[in-house]
Coordinates of C-alpha atoms in Angstrom, one line a residue:
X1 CA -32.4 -75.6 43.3
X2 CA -34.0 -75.3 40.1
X3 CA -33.0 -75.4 36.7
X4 CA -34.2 -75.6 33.0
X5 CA -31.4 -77.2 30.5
X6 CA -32.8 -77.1 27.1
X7 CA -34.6 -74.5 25.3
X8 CA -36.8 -76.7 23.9
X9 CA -38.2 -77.0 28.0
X10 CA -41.7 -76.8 28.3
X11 CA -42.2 -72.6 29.6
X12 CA -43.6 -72.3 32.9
X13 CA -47.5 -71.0 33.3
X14 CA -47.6 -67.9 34.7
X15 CA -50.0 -67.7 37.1
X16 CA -52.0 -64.7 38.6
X17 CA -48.6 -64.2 41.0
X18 CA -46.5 -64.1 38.5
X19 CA -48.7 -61.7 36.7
X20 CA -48.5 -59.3 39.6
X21 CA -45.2 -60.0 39.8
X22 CA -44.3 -59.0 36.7
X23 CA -47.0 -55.9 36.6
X24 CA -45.3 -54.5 39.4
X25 CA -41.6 -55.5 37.9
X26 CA -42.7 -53.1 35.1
X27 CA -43.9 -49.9 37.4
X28 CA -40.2 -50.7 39.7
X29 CA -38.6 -50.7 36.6
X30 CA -40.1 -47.4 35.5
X31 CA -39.4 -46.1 39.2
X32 CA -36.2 -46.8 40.8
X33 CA -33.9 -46.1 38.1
X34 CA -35.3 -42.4 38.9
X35 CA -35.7 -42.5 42.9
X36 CA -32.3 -40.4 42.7
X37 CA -34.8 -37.7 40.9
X38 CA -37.5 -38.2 43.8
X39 CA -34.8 -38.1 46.5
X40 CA -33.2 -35.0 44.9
X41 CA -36.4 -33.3 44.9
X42 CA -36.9 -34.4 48.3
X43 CA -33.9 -32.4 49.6
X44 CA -34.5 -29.4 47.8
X45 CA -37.7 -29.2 49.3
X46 CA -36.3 -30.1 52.7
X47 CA -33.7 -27.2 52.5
X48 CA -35.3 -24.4 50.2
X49 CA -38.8 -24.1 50.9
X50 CA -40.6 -21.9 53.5
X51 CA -40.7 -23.6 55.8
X52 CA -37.5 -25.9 55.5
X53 CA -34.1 -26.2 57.0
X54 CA -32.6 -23.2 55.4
X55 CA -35.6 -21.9 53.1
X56 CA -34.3 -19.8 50.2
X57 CA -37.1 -18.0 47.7
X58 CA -35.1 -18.3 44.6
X59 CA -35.1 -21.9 44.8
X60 CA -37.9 -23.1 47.2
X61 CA -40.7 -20.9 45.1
X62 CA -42.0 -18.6 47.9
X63 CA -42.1 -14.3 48.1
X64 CA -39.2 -13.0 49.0
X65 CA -38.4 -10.2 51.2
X66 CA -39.1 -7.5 49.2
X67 CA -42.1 -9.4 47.6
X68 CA -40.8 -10.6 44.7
X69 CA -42.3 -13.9 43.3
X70 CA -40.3 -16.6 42.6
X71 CA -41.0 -19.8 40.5
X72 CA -38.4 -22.1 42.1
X73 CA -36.9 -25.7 42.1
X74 CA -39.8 -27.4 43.8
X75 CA -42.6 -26.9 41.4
X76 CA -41.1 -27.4 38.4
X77 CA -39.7 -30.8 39.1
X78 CA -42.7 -32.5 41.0
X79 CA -44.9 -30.7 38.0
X80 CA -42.7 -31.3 35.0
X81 CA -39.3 -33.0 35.5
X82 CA -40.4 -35.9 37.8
X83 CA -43.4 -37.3 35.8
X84 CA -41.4 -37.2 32.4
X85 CA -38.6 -39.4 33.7
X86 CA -41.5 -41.6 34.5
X87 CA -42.6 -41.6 31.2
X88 CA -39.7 -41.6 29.2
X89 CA -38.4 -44.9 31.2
X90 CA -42.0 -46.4 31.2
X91 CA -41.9 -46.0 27.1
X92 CA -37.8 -47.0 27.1
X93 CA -39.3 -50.1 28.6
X94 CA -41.3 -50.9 26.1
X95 CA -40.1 -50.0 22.8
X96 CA -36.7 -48.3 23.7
X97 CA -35.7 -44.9 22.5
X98 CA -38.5 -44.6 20.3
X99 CA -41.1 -45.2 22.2
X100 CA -39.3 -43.4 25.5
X101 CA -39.3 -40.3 23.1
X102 CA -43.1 -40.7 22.0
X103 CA -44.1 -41.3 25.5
X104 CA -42.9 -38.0 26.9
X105 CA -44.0 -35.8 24.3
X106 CA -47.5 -37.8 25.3
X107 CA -47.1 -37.5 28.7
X108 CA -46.9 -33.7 28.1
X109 CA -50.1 -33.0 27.2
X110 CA -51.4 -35.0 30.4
X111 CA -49.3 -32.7 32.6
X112 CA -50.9 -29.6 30.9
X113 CA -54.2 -30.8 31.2
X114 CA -54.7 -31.5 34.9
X115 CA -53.5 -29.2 38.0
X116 CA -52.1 -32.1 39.8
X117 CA -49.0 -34.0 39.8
X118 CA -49.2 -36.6 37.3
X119 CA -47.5 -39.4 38.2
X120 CA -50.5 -42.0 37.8
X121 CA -50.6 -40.3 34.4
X122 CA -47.0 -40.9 33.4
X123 CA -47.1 -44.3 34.3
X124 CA -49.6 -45.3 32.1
X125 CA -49.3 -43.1 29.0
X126 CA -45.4 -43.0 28.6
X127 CA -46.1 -46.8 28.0
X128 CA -49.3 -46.5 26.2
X129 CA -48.1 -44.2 23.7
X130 CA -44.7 -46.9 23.1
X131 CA -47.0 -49.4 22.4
X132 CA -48.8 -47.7 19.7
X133 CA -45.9 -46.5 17.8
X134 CA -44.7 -50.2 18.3
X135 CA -48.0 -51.1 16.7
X136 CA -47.9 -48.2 13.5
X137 CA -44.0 -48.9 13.1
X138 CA -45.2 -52.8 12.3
X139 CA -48.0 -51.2 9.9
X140 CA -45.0 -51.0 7.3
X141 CA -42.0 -52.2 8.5
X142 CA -40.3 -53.9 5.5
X143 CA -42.3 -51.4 2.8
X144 CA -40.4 -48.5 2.8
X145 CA -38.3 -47.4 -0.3
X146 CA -35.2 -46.9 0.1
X147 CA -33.5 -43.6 1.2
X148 CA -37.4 -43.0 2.8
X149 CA -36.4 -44.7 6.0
X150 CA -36.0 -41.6 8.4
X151 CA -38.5 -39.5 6.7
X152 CA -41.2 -42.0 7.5
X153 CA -39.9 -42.9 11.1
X154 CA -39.5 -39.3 12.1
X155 CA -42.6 -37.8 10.7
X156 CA -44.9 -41.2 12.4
X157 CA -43.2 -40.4 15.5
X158 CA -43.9 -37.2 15.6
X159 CA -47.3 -37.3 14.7
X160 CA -48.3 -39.9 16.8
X161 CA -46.8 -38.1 19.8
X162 CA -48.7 -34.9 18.8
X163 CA -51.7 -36.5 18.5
X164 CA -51.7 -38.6 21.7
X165 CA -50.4 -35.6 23.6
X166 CA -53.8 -33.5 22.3
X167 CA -55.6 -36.8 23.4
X168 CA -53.9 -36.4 26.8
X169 CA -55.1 -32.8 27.3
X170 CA -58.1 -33.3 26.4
X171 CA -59.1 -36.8 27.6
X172 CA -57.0 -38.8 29.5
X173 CA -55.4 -36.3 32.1
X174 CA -59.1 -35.2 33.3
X175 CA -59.7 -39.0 33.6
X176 CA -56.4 -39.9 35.4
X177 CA -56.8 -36.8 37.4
X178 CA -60.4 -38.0 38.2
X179 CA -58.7 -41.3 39.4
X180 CA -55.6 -40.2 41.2
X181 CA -58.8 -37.9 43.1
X182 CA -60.5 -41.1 43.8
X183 CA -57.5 -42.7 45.5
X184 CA -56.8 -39.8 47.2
X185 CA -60.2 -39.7 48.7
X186 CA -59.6 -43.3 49.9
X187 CA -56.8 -43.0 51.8
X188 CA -58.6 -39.8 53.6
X189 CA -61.4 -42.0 54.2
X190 CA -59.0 -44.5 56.0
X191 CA -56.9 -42.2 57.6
X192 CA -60.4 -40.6 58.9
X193 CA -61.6 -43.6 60.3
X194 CA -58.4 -44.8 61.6
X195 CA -58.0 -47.9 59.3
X196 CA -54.7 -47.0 57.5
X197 CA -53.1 -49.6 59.2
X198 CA -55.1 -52.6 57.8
X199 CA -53.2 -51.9 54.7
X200 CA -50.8 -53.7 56.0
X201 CA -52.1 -56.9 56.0
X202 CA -52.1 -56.8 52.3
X203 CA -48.7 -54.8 52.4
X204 CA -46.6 -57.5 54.7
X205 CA -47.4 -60.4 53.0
X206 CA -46.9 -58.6 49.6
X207 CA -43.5 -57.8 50.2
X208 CA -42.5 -61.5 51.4
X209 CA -43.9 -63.0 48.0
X210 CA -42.1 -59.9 45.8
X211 CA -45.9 -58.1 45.7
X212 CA -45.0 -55.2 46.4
X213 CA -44.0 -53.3 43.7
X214 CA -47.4 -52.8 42.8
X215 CA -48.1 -51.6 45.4
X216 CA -45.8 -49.3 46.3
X217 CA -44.6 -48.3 43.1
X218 CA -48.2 -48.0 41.5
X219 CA -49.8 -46.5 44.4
X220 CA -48.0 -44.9 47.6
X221 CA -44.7 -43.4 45.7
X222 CA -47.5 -41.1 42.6
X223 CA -50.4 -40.6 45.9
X224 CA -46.9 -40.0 48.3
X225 CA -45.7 -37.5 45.9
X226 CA -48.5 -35.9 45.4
X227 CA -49.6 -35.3 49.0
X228 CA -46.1 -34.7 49.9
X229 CA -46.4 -31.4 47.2
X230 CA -49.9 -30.6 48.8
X231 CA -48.7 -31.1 52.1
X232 CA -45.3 -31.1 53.0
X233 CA -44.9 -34.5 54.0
X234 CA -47.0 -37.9 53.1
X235 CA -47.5 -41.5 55.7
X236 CA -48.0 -43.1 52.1
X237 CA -44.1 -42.8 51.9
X238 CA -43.6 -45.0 55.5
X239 CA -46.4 -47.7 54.9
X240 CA -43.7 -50.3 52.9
X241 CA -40.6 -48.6 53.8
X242 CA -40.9 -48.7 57.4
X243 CA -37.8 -50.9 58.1
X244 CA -39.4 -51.5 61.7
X245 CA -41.3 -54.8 61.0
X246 CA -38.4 -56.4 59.2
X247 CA -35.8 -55.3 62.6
X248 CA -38.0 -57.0 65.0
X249 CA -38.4 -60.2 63.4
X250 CA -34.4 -60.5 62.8
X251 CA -33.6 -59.9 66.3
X252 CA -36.2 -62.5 67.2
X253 CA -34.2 -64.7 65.4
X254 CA -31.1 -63.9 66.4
X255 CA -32.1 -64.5 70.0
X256 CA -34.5 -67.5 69.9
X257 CA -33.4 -69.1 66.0
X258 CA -32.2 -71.8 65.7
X259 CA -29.1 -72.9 63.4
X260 CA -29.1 -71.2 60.1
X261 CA -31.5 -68.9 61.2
X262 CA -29.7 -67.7 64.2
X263 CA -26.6 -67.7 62.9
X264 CA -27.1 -65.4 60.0
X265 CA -29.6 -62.7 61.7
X266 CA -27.3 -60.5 63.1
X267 CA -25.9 -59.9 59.7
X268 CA -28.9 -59.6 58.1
X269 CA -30.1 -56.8 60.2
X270 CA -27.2 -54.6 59.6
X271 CA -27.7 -55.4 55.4
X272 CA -32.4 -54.8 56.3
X273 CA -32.1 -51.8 58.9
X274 CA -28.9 -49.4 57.6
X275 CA -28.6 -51.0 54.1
X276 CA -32.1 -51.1 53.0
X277 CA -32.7 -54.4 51.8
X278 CA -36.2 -55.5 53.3
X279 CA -35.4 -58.9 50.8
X280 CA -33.3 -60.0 53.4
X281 CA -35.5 -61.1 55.7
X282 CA -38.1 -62.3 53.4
X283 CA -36.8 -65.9 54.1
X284 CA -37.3 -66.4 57.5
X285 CA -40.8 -65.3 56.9
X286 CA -40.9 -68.2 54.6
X287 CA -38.6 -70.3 56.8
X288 CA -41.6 -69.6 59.2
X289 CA -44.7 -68.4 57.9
X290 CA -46.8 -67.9 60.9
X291 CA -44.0 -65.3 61.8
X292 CA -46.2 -63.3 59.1
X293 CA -48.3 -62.5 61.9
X294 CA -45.4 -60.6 63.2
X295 CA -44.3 -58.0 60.4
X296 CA -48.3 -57.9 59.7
X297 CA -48.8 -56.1 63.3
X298 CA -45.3 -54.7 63.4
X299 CA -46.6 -52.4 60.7
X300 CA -49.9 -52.0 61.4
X301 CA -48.0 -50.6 64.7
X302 CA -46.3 -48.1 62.8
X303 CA -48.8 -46.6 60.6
X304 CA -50.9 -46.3 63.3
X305 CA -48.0 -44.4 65.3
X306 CA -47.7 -42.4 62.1
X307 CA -51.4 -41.8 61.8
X308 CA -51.9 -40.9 65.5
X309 CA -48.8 -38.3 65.1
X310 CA -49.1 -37.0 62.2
X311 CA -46.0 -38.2 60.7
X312 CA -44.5 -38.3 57.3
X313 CA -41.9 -38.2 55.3
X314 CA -41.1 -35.5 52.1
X315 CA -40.0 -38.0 49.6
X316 CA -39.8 -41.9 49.2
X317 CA -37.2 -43.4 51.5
X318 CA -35.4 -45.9 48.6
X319 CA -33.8 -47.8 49.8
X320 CA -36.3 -48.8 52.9
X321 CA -32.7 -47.9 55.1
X322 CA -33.2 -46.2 58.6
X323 CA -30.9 -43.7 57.2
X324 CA -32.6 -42.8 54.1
X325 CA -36.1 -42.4 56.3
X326 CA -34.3 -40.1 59.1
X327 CA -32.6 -37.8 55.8
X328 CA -36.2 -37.4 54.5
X329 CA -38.6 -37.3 57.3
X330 CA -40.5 -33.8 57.6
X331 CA -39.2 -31.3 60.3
X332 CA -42.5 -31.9 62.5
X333 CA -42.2 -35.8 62.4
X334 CA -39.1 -36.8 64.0
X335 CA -40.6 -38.0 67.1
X336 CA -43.7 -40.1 65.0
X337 CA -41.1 -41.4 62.2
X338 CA -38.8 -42.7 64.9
X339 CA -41.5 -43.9 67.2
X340 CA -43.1 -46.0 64.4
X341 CA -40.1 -47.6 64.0
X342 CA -39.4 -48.6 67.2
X343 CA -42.7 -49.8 68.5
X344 CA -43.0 -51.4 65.5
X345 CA -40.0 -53.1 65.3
X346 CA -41.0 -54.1 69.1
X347 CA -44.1 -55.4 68.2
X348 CA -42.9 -57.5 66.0
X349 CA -40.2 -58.7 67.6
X350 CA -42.5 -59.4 70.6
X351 CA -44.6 -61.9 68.4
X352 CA -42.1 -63.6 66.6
X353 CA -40.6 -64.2 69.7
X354 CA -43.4 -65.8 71.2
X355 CA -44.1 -67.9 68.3
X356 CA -40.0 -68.8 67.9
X357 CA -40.5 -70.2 71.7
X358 CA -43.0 -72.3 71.0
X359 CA -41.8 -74.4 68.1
X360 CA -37.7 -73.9 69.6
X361 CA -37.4 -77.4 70.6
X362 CA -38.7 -79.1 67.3
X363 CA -36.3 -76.6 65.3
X364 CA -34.0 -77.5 67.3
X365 CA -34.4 -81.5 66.4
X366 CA -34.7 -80.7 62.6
X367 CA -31.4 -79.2 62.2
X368 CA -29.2 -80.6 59.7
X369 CA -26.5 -80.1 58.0
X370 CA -27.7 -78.2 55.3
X371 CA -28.7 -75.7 57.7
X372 CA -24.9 -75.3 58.3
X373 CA -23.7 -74.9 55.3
X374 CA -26.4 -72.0 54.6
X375 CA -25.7 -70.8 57.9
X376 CA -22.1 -70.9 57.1
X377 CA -22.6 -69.3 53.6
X378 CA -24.5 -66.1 55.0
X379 CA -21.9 -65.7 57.7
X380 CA -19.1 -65.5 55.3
X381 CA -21.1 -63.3 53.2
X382 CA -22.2 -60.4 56.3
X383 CA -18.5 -60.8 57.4
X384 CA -17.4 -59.8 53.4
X385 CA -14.5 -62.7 52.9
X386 CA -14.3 -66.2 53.0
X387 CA -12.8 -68.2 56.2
X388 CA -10.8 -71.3 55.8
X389 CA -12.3 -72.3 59.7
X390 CA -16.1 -71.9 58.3
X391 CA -15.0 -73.6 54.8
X392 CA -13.9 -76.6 56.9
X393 CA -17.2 -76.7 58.7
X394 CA -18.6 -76.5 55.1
X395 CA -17.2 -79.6 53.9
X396 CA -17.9 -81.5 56.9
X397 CA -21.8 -80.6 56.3
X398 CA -21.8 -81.4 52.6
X399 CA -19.8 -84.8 53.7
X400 CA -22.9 -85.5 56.3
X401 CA -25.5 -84.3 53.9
X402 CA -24.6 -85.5 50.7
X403 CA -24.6 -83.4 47.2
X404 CA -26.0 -80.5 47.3
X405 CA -26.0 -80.9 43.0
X406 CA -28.7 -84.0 42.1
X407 CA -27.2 -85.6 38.9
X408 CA -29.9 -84.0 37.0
X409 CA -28.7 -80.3 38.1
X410 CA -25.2 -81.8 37.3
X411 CA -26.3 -82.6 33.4
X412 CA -28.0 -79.2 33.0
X413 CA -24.7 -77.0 33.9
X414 CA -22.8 -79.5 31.9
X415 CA -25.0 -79.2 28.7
X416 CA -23.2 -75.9 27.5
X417 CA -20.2 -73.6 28.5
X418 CA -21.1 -70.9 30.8
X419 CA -19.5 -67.4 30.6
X420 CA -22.9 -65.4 31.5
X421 CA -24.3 -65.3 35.2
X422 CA -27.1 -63.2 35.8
X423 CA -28.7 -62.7 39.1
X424 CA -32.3 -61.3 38.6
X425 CA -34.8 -59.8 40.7
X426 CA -37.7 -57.2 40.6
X427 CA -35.8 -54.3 40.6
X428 CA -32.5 -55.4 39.5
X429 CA -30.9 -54.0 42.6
X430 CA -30.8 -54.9 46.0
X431 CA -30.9 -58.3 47.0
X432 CA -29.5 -59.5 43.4
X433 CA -26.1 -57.4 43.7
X434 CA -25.7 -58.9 46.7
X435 CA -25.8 -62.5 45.1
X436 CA -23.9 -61.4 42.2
X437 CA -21.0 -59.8 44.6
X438 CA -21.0 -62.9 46.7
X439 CA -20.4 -65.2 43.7
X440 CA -18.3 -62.8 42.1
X441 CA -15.9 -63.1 44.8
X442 CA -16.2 -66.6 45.5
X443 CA -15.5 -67.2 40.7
X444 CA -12.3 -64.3 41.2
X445 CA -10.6 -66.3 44.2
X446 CA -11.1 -70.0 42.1
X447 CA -9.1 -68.1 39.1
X448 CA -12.0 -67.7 37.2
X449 CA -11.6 -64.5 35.0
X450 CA -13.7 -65.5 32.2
X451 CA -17.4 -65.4 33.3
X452 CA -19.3 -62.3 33.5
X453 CA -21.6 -62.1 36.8
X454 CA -24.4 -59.1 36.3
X455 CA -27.3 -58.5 38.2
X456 CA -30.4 -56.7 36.5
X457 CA -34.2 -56.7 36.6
X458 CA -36.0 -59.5 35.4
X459 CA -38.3 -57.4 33.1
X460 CA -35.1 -56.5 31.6
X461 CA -33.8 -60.4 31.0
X462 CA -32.5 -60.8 27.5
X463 CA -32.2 -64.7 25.9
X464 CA -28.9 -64.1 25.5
X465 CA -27.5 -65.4 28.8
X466 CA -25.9 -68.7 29.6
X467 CA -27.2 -69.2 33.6
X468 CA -29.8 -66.9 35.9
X469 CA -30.2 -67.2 39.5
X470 CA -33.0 -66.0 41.0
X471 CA -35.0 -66.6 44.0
X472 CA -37.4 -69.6 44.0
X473 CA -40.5 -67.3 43.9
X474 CA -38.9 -65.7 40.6
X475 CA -38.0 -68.0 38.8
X476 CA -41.2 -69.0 36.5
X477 CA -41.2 -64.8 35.4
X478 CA -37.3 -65.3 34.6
X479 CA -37.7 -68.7 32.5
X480 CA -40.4 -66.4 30.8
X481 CA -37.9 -64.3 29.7
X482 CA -34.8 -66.3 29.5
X483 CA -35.9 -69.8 27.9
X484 CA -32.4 -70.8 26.5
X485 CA -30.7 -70.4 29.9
X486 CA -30.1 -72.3 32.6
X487 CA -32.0 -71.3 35.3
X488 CA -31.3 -71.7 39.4
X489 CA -33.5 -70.9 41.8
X490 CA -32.2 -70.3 45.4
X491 CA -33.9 -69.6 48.9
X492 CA -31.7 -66.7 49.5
X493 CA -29.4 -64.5 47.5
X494 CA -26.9 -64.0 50.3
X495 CA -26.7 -67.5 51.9
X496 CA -27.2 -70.1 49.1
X497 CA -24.9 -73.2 49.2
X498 CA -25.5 -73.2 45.6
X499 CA -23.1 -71.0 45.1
X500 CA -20.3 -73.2 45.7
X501 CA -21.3 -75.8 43.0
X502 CA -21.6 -73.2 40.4
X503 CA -18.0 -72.4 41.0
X504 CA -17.4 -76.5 41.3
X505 CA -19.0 -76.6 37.9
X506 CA -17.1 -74.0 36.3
X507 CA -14.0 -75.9 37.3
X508 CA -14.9 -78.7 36.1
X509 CA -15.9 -77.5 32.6
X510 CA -12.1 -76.2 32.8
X511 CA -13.5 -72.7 32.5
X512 CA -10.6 -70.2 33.4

């Protein structure tokens, strides 16, 4: 456990992690507030179009029977609609309203210039165009007369977005276009040679140190999209949602684990594989890194399933749930979607077996009682209520192990009241409502009606909150943005033992 108690606390150095980190914080943020958009347009096209499920001209955009042309829902909204939510959350992000306004009027001018989806395009002048009216709006902030005020902010809005849109058309939709081409031309190149699946040693590893974002938010979901419009389906969409990998390496832990580990998998595969939450499992990768190994070739497995099938899905499957892939996978890729998940999540399981078996008997000799009580912890939290037989087994481990509070944690939640808990993460989803319900419920059956337990993205962190918890590899990006507060940094959202000496804490300041 971490934590920071004074604002005057040195701020942590962010490192070229963190700077991913947060680079792909920003493109999630601009993303999965709209992935209901992306999924929407996923089942239209699913239904409506020619060749879907129950194709309809008026609304999938295809000749009808009497040959009458018909524009439809599917154009508009990958052409128009999707790309502008982009960019009005990309410039919302950055300068609020204002700039959300100034980035989509921007953004417009990109679409019109290119004949290509723009998502690429969205993502980087919805914020560009935020930042310069940020910029002008400083030129004389403070100087205008009174009674002026609207006057000059509507007209330098307006203008600006005019003129960056013009600058879109002309300029910077060709280039981005020229780009997006360029990618495009990559992933034919390794789909051609049959090297898709090497992306996932970079994608694997990504997702266990909260990576990913940036990759799959900056590159698969605009290149998915696109494809999927060209196409009718994209592998781009499969590559980081696949929840394959992450199924095999639970159920190797819930066979050959050990304590904590064993303990808590079964749970955790019913939160990964039908909730969605690849997070989940993230720790016992780090629990036991060479099990890496195992989710790398687990989805290299499943690419190359996809590749060698021709499988995709027609929209991004968000969350990365076994029921959110199956609702969008294309009418010709059942059998390759739902073999690359199982041979992948065989695969994987396979290896992390083998590698579980070999260290088993020195696991076995290192468990301890804190192992318990986080063991303990996650079961309560998978079964959704507390148990007075597991809290009893609780105390007994903190008795044998000692505090799980050091006196210098204890001074830092003492040095001011707490009424704010925030539980941060990339995409302020996920993994963090999870921690938040779990303490929520634990603060509610203390009597504890007077703190406030949130969860939200990191990038959207205001210094206006009395205690964040995020995980350990998050915490630096959250200080970043959170100086004043006290920060805690836990292994696991879902099974922390911290937990309970936040609520011992509250108690003790007689919060109520």
């Amino acid at each position: 456990m971490t934590t920071t108690s004074s604002p005057d606390a040195t701020k942590p150095k962010g490192g070229a992690r963190v700077g991913i980190q947060r680079f792909g914080a920003f493109l999630s943020g601009m993303v999965m507030p709209n992935i209901s958009a992306f999924i929407a347009w996923g089942l239209i096209t699913a239904f409506f179009i020619e060749t879907g499920w129950t194709p309809v001209p008026q609304l999938g955009g295809f000749p009808g029977p009497d040959g009458t042309e018909y524009t439809g829902l599917v154009g508009p909204m990958i052409i128009y609609l999707l790309p502008l939510l982009l960019a009005n959350m990309g410039g919302r992000l950055v300068y609020d309203t204002r700039g959300g306004v100034v980035g989509t009027i921007a953004t417009v001018g990109v679409i019109v210039g290119t004949d290509i989806p723009m998502f690429l395009g969205a993502m980087v002048m919805g914020p560009l165009a935020a930042y310069l009216m940020k910029q002008v709006d400083r030129i004389w902030e403070g100087k205008i007369k009174a009674g002026f005020e609207m006057l000059v902010n509507n007209f330098s809005a307006g203008i600006l977005a005019g003129i960056m849109a013009i600058v879109g058309y002309f300029a910077f939709g060709p280039a981005v276009e020229w780009i997006s081409n360029v990618l495009e031309a990559g992933v034919d190149w390794l789909i051609s040679l049959s090297l898709l699946p090497l992306v996932s040693i970079l994608v694997e590893p990504g997702k266990i140190l909260f990576l990913n974002n940036a990759i799959n938010h900056g590159v698969f979901t605009p290149l998915g999209t696109q494809q999927a419009a060209e196409e009718g389906k994209s592998i781009l969409f499969l590559i980081e949602a696949n929840p394959g990998p992450g199924l095999g390496l639970l159920l190797a832990f819930a066979i050959f684990g050990v304590g904590m580990a064993r303990a808590s998998a079964p749970g955790a595969i019913i939160i990964q594989f039908f909730g969605g939450i690849h997070e989940i499992y993230f720790p016992y990768v780090l629990m036991k890194p060479l099990t890496v190994l195992a989710v790398i070739a687990g989805g290299m497995t499943g690419v190359a399933t996809n590749v060698l099938f021709d499988s995709g899905l027609r929209a991004p499957a968000a969350p990365g749930s076994i029921i959110a892939v199956l609702i969008q996978t294309a009418n010709d890729s059942y059998l390759g979607v739902v073999l690359s998940v199982v041979l992948s999540a065989t695969v994987s399981f396979i290896i992390a077996s083998i590698i579980l078996r070999a260290s088993r008997k020195k696991d076995l000799e290192r468990e301890n009682a804190g192992d318990l009580s986080a063991a303990i912890a996650q079961t309560e939290a998978n079964k959704g209520k507390e148990s007075s037989v597991l809290g009893g087994l609780q105390a007994e481990g903190v008795a044998a192990g000692g505090a799980l509070v050091e006196e210098g944690e204890r001074a830092a939640f003492e040095h001011k009241p707490i009424h704010t808990i925030v539980f941060a993460c990339d995409a302020g989803m996920g993994s963090s409502a999870m921690g938040a319900t779990v303490l929520r419920n634990k603060i509610k059956k203390a009597g504890i009606d007077s703190v406030k337990v949130t969860n939200q993205s990191i990038a959207n962190l205001k210094d206006d909150v009395d205690l964040v918890i995020t995980h350990q590899d998050l915490t630096d990006r959250a200080k970043l943005q959170s100086p004043s507060a006290l920060h805690v940094s836990v292994e696991n959202f879902m099974n922390s033992p911290k937990y309970d000496e936040v609520v011992h804490m509250l108690q003790s300041e007689g919060v109520r």
